[in-house]
mmCIF file of C-alpha atoms and ligand atoms in Angstrom:
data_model
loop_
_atom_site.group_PDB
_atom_site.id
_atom_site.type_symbol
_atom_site.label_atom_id
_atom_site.label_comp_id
_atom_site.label_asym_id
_atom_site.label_seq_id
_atom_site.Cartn_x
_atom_site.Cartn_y
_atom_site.Cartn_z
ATOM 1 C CA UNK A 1 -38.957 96.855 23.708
ATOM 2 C CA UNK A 2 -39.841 95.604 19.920
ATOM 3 C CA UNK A 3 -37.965 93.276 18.637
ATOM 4 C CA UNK A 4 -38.177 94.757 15.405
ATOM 5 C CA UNK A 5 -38.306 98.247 14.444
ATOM 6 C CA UNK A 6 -37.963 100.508 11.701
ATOM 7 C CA UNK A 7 -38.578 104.483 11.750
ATOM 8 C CA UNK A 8 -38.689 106.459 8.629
ATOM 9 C CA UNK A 9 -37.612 103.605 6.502
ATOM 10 C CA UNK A 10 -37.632 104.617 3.037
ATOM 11 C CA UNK A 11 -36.874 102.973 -0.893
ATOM 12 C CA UNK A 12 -37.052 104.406 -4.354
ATOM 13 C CA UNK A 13 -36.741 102.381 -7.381
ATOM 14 C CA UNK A 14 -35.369 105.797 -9.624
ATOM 15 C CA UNK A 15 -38.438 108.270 -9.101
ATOM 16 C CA UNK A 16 -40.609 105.480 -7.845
ATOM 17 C CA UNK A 17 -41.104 105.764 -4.083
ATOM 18 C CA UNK A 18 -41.397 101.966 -3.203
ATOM 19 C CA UNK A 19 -41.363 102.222 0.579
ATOM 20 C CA UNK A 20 -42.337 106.153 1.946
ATOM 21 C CA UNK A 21 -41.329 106.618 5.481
ATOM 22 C CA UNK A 22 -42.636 103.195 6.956
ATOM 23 C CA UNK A 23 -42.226 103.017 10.638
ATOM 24 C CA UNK A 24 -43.170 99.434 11.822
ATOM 25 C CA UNK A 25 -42.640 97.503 15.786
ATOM 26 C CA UNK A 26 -42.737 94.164 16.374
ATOM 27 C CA UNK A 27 -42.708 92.486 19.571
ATOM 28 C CA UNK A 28 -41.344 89.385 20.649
ATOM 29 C CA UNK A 29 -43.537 86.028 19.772
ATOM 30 C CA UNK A 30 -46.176 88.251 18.023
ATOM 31 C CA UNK A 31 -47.624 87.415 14.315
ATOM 32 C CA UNK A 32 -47.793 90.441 12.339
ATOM 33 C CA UNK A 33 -49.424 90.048 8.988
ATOM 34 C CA UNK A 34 -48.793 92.414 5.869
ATOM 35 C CA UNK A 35 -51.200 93.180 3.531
ATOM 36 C CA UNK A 36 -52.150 95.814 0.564
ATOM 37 C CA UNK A 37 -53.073 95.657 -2.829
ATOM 38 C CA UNK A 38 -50.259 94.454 -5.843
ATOM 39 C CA UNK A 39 -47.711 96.825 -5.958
ATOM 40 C CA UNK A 40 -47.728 97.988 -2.462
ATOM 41 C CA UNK A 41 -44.425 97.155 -1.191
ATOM 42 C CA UNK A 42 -44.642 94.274 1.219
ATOM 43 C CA UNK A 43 -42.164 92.522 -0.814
ATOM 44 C CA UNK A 44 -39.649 95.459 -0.984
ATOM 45 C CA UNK A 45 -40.051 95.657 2.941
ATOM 46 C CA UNK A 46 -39.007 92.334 3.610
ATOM 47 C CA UNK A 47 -36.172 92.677 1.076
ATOM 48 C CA UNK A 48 -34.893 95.969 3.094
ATOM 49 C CA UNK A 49 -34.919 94.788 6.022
ATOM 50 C CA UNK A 50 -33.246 91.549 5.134
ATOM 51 C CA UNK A 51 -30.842 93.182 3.244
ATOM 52 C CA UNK A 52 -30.835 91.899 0.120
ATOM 53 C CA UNK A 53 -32.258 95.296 -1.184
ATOM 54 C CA UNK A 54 -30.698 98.659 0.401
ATOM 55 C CA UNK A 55 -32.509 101.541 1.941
ATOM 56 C CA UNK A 56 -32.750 104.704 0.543
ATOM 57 C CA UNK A 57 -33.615 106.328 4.236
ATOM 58 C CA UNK A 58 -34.119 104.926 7.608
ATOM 59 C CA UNK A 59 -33.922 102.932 10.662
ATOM 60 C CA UNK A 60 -34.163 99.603 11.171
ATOM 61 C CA UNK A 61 -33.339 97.706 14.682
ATOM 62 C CA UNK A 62 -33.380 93.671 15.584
ATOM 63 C CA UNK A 63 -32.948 93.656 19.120
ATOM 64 C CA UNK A 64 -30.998 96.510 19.469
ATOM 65 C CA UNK A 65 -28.902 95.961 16.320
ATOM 66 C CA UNK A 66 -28.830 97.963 13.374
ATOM 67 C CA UNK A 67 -29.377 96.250 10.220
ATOM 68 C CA UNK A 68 -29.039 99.446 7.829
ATOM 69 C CA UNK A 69 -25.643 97.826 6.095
ATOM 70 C CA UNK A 70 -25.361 94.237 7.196
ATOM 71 C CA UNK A 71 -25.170 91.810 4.390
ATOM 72 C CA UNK A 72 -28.155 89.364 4.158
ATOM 73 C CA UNK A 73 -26.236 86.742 5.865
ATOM 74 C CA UNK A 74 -24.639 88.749 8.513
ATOM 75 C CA UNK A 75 -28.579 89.524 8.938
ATOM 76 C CA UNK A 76 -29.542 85.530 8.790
ATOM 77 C CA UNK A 77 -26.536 84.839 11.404
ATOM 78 C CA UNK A 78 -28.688 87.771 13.809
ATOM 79 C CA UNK A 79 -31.682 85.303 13.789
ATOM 80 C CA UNK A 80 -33.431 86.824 10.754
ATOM 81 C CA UNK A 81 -34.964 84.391 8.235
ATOM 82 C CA UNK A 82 -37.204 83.876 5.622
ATOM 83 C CA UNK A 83 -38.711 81.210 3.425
ATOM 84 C CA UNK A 84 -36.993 81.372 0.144
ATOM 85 C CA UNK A 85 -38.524 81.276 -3.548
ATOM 86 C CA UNK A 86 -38.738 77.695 -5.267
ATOM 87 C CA UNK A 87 -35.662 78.430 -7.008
ATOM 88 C CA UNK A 88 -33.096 78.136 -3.940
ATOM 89 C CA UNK A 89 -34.265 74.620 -3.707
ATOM 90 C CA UNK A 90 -31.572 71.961 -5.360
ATOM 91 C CA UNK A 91 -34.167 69.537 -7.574
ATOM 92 C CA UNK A 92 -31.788 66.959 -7.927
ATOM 93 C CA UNK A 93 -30.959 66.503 -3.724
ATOM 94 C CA UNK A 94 -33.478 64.518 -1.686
ATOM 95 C CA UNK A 95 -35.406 66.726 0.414
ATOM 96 C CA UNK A 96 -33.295 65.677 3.498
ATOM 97 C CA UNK A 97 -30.210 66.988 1.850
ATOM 98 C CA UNK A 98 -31.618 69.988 0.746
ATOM 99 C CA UNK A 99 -32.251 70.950 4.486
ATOM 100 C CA UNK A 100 -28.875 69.445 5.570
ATOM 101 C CA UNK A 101 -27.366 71.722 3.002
ATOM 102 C CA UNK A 102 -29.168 75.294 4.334
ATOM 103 C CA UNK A 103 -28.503 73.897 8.327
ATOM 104 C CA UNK A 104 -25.064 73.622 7.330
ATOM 105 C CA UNK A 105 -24.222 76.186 5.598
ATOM 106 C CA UNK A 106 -25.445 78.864 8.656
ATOM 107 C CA UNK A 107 -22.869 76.957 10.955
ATOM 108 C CA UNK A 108 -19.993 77.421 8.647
ATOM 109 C CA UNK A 109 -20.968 81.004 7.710
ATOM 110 C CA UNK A 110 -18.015 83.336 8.670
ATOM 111 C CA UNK A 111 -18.774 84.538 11.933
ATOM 112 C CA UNK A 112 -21.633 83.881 14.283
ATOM 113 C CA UNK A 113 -23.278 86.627 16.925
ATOM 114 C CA UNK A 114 -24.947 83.537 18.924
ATOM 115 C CA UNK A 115 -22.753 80.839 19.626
ATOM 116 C CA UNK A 116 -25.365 78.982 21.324
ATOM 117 C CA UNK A 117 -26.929 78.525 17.746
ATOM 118 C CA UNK A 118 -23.889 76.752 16.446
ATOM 119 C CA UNK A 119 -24.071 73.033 15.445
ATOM 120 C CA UNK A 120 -20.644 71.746 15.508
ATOM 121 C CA UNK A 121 -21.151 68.053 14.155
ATOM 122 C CA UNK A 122 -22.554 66.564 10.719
ATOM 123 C CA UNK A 123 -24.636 64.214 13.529
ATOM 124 C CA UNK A 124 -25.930 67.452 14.852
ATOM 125 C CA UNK A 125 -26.964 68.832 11.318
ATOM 126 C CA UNK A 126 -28.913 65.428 10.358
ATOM 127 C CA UNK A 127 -30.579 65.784 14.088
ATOM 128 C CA UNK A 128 -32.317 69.074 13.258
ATOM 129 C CA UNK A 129 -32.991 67.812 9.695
ATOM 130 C CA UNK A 130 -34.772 65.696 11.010
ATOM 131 C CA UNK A 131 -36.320 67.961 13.644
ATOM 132 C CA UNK A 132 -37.611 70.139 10.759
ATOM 133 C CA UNK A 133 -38.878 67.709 8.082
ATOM 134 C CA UNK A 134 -40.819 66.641 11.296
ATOM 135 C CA UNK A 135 -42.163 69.709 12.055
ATOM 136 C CA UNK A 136 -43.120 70.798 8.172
ATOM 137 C CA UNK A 137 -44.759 67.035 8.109
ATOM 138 C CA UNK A 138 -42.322 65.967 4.999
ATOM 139 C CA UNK A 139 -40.358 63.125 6.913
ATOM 140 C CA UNK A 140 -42.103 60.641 4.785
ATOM 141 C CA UNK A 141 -40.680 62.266 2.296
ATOM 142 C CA UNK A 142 -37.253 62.700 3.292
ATOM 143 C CA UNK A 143 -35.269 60.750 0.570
ATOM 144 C CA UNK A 144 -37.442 61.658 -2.016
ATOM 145 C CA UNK A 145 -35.568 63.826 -4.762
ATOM 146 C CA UNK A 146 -36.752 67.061 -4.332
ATOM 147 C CA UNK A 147 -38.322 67.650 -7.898
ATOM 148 C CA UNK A 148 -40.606 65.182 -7.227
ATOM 149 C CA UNK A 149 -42.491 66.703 -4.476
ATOM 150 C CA UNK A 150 -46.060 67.756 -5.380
ATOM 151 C CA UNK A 151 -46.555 72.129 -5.491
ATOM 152 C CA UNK A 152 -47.510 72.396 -2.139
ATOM 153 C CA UNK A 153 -44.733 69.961 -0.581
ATOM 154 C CA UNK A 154 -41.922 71.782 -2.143
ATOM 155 C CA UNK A 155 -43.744 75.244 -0.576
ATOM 156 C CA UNK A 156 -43.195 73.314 2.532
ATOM 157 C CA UNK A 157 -39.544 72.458 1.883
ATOM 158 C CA UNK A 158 -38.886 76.576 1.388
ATOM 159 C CA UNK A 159 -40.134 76.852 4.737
ATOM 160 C CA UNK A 160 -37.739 74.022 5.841
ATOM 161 C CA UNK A 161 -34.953 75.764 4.784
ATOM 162 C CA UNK A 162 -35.593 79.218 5.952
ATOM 163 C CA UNK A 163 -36.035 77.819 9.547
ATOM 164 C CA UNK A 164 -32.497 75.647 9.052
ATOM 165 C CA UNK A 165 -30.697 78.433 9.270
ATOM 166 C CA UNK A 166 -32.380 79.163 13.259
ATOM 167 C CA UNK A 167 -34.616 82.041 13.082
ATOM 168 C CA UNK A 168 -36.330 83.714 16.178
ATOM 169 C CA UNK A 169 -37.635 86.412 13.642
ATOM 170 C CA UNK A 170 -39.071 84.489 10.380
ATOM 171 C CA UNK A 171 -40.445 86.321 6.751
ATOM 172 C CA UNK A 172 -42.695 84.384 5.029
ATOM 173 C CA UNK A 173 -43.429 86.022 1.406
ATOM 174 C CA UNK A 174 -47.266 84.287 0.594
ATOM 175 C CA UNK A 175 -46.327 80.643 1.666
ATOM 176 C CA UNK A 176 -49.939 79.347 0.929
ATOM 177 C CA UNK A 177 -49.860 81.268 -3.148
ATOM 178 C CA UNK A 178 -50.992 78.337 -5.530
ATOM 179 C CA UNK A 179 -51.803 75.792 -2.912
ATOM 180 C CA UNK A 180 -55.192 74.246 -2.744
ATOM 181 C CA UNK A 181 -57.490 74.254 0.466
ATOM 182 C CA UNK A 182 -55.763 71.346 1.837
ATOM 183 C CA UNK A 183 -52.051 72.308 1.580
ATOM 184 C CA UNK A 184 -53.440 75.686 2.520
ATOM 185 C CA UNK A 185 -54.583 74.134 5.865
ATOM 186 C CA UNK A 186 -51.315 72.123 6.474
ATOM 187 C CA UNK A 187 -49.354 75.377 5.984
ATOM 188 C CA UNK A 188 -51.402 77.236 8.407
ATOM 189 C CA UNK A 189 -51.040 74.076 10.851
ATOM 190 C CA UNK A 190 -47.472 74.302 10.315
ATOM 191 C CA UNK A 191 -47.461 78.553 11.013
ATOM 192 C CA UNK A 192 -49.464 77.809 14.286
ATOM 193 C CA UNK A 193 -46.599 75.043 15.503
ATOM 194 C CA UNK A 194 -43.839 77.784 14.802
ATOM 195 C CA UNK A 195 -45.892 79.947 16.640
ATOM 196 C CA UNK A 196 -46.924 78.223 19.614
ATOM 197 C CA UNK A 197 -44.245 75.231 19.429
ATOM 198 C CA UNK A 198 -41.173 76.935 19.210
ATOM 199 C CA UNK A 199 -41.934 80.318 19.766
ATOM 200 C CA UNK A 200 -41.198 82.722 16.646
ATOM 201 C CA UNK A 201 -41.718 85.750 16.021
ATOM 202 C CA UNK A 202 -43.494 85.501 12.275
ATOM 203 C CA UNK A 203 -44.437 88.010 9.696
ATOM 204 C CA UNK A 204 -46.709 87.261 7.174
ATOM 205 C CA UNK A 205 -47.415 88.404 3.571
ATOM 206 C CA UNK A 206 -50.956 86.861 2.497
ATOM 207 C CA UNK A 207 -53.423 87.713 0.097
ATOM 208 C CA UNK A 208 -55.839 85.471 1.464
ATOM 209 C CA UNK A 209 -57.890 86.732 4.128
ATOM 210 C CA UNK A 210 -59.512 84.035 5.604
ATOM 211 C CA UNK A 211 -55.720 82.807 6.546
ATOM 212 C CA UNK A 212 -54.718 86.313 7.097
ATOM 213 C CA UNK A 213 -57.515 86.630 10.107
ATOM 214 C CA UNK A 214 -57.349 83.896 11.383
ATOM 215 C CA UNK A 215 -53.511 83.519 12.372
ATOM 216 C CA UNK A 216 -52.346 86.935 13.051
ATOM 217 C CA UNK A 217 -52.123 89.034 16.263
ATOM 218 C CA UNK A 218 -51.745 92.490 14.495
ATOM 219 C CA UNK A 219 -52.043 93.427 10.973
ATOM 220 C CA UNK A 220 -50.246 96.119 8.520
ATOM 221 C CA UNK A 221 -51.454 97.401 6.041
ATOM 222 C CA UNK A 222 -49.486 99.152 3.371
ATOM 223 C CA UNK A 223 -50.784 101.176 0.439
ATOM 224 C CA UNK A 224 -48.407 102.658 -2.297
ATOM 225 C CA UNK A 225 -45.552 102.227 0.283
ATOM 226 C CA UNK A 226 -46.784 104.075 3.099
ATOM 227 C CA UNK A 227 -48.545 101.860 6.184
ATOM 228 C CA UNK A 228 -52.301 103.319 6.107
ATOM 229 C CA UNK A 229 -53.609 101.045 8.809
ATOM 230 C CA UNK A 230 -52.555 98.669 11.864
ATOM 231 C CA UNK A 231 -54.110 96.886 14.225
ATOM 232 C CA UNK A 232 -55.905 93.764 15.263
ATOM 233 C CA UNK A 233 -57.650 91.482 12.569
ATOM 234 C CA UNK A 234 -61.119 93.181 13.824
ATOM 235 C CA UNK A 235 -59.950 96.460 14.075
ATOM 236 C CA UNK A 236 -58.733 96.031 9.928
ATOM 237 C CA UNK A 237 -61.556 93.990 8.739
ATOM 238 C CA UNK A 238 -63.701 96.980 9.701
ATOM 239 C CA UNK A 239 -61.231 99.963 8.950
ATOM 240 C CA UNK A 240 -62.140 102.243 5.636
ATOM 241 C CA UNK A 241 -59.122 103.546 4.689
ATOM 242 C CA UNK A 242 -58.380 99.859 4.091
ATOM 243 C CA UNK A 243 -61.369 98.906 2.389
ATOM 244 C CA UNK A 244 -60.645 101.718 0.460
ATOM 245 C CA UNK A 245 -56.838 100.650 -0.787
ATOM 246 C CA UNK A 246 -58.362 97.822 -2.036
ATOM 247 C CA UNK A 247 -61.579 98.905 -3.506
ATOM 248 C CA UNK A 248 -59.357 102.123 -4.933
ATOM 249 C CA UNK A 249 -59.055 100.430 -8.658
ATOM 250 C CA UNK A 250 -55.230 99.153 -7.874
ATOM 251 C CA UNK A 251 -55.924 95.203 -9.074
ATOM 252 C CA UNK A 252 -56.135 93.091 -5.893
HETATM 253 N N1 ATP B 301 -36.097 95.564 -7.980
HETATM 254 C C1 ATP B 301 -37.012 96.488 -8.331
HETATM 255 N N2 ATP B 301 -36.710 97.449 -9.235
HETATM 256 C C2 ATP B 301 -37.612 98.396 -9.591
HETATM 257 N N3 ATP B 301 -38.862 98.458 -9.085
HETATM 258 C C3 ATP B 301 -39.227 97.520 -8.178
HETATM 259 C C4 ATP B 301 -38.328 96.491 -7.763
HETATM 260 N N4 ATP B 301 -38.965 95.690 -6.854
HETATM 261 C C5 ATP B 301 -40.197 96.216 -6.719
HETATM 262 N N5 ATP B 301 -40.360 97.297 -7.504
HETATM 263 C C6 ATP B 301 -41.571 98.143 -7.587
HETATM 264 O O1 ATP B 301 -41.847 98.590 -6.273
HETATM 265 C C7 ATP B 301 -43.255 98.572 -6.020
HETATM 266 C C8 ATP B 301 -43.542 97.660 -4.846
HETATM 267 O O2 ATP B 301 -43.331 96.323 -5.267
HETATM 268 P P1 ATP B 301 -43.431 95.078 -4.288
HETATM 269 O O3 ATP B 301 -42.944 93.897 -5.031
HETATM 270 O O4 ATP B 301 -42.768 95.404 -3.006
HETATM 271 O O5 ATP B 301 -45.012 94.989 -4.053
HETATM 272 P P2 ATP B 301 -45.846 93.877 -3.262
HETATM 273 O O6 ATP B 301 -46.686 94.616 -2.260
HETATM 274 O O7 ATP B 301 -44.965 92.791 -2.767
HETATM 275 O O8 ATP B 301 -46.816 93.348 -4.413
HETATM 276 P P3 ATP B 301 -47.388 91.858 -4.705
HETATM 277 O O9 ATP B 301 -48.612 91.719 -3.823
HETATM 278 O O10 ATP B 301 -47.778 91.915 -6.149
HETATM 279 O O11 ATP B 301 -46.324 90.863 -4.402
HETATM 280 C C9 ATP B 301 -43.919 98.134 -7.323
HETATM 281 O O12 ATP B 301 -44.289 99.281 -8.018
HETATM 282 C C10 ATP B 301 -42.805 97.381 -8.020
HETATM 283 O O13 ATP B 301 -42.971 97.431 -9.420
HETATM 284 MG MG1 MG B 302 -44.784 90.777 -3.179
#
């Protein structure tokens, strides 16, 4: 069974179809990467399913749950996360606190479907703090004030803080835009560990190719809302209908 599915799923903006009938599975532990030209809808996708934009038409199922309603934390507290934009990170906390703060703030949420998730101590809060600045490679860093991080550092802490809140199932809107080669290879590093390390199920929106290939298991590919293409990183790298989308004079 998929641990993710949507059938028919479906968003207008007024009479701009955003999403047109996009019926997606993912399985358990797989990396699914989404790609398509600006403008295709990857971003609206994501926001769908984790609620903080509502369908228009659709399914969607985590694990047998339907999302179609939840609020975005309700969805969070199922196991979905995602790595936020720079501007949920507080500047003027250290980088430690601003992971404390996102771990904390999924225990005290108002209800929780896993109990086994639940941290129900400060000391167990700073533990998987720890645990994650660790993992992203920032615990040098931890009492450094957050503003002060270089651009690809505080890409790093977003990640941090969508996994505080204990994904299985994690969104990760272009985590490598604006870095150079090298924090490009650290973040791919780090997508490999979540991966491999501590098992996640990841799903990837990435304009860069070389990363895009190299990481994923299966690949989407959406074109003016509607998925034109999926399989492996071979099968798409060869396929002309995607070649096409982004040869078709939409800017890449
Ligand atoms: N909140 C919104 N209100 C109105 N239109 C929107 C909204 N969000 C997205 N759109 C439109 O929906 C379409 C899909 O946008 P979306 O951001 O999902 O594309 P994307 O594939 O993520 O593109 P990019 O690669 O540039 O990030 C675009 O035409 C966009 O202008
Ligand atoms: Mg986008």
């Amino acid at each position: 069974m998929a641990l993710l599915e949507t059938r028919n799923l479906t968003k207008e903006f007024g009479g701009l179809q955003a999403l047109q009938g996009v019926d997606i599975e993912i399985a358990q532990g797989e990396l699914v990467s989404l790609i398509g030209p600006n403008g295709a809808g990857k971003s609206t996708l994501i926001n769908v399913i984790t609620g903080m934009l509502d369908s228009t038409d659709g399914q969607i199922s985590y694990a047998g749950t339907d999302l179609v309603g939840l609020d975005p934390y309700e969805i969070t507290q199922l196991g979905i996360g995602r790595s936020f934009q720079t501007a949920s990170i507080f500047p003027g906390l250290t980088v430690r606190e601003n992971v404390e703060i996102a771990s904390f703030a999924t225990e005290h949420g108002s209800f929780s479907v896993n109990f086994f998730r639940r941290r129900d101590s400060y000391g167990e809060v700073q533990d998987r703090a720890t645990e994650l600045l660790d993992t992203i490679g920032l615990d040098d860093e931890a009492d450094t004030a957050a503003t002060e991080l270089p651009y690809g550092d505080k890409r790093r802490l977003e990640v941090a803080i969508g996994l505080a809140t204990d994904p299985e199932l994690m969104f990760m809107d272009e985590p490598t835009a604006g870095m150079s080669p090298q924090e490009t290879d650290m973040t791919v590093e780090l997508i490999r560990d979540l991966l491999d390390e501590w098992d996640m199920t990841i799903v990837l929106v990435e304009h860069d190719m070389d990363v895009v290939f190299d990481v994923s298991d299966r690949v989407f590919t959406l074109h003016r809302g509607q998925i034109i293409a999926k399989g492996t990183p071979t099968e798409i790298r060869d396929d002309p209908a995607v070649r096409e989308a982004y040869l078709g004079g939409e800017s890449e």
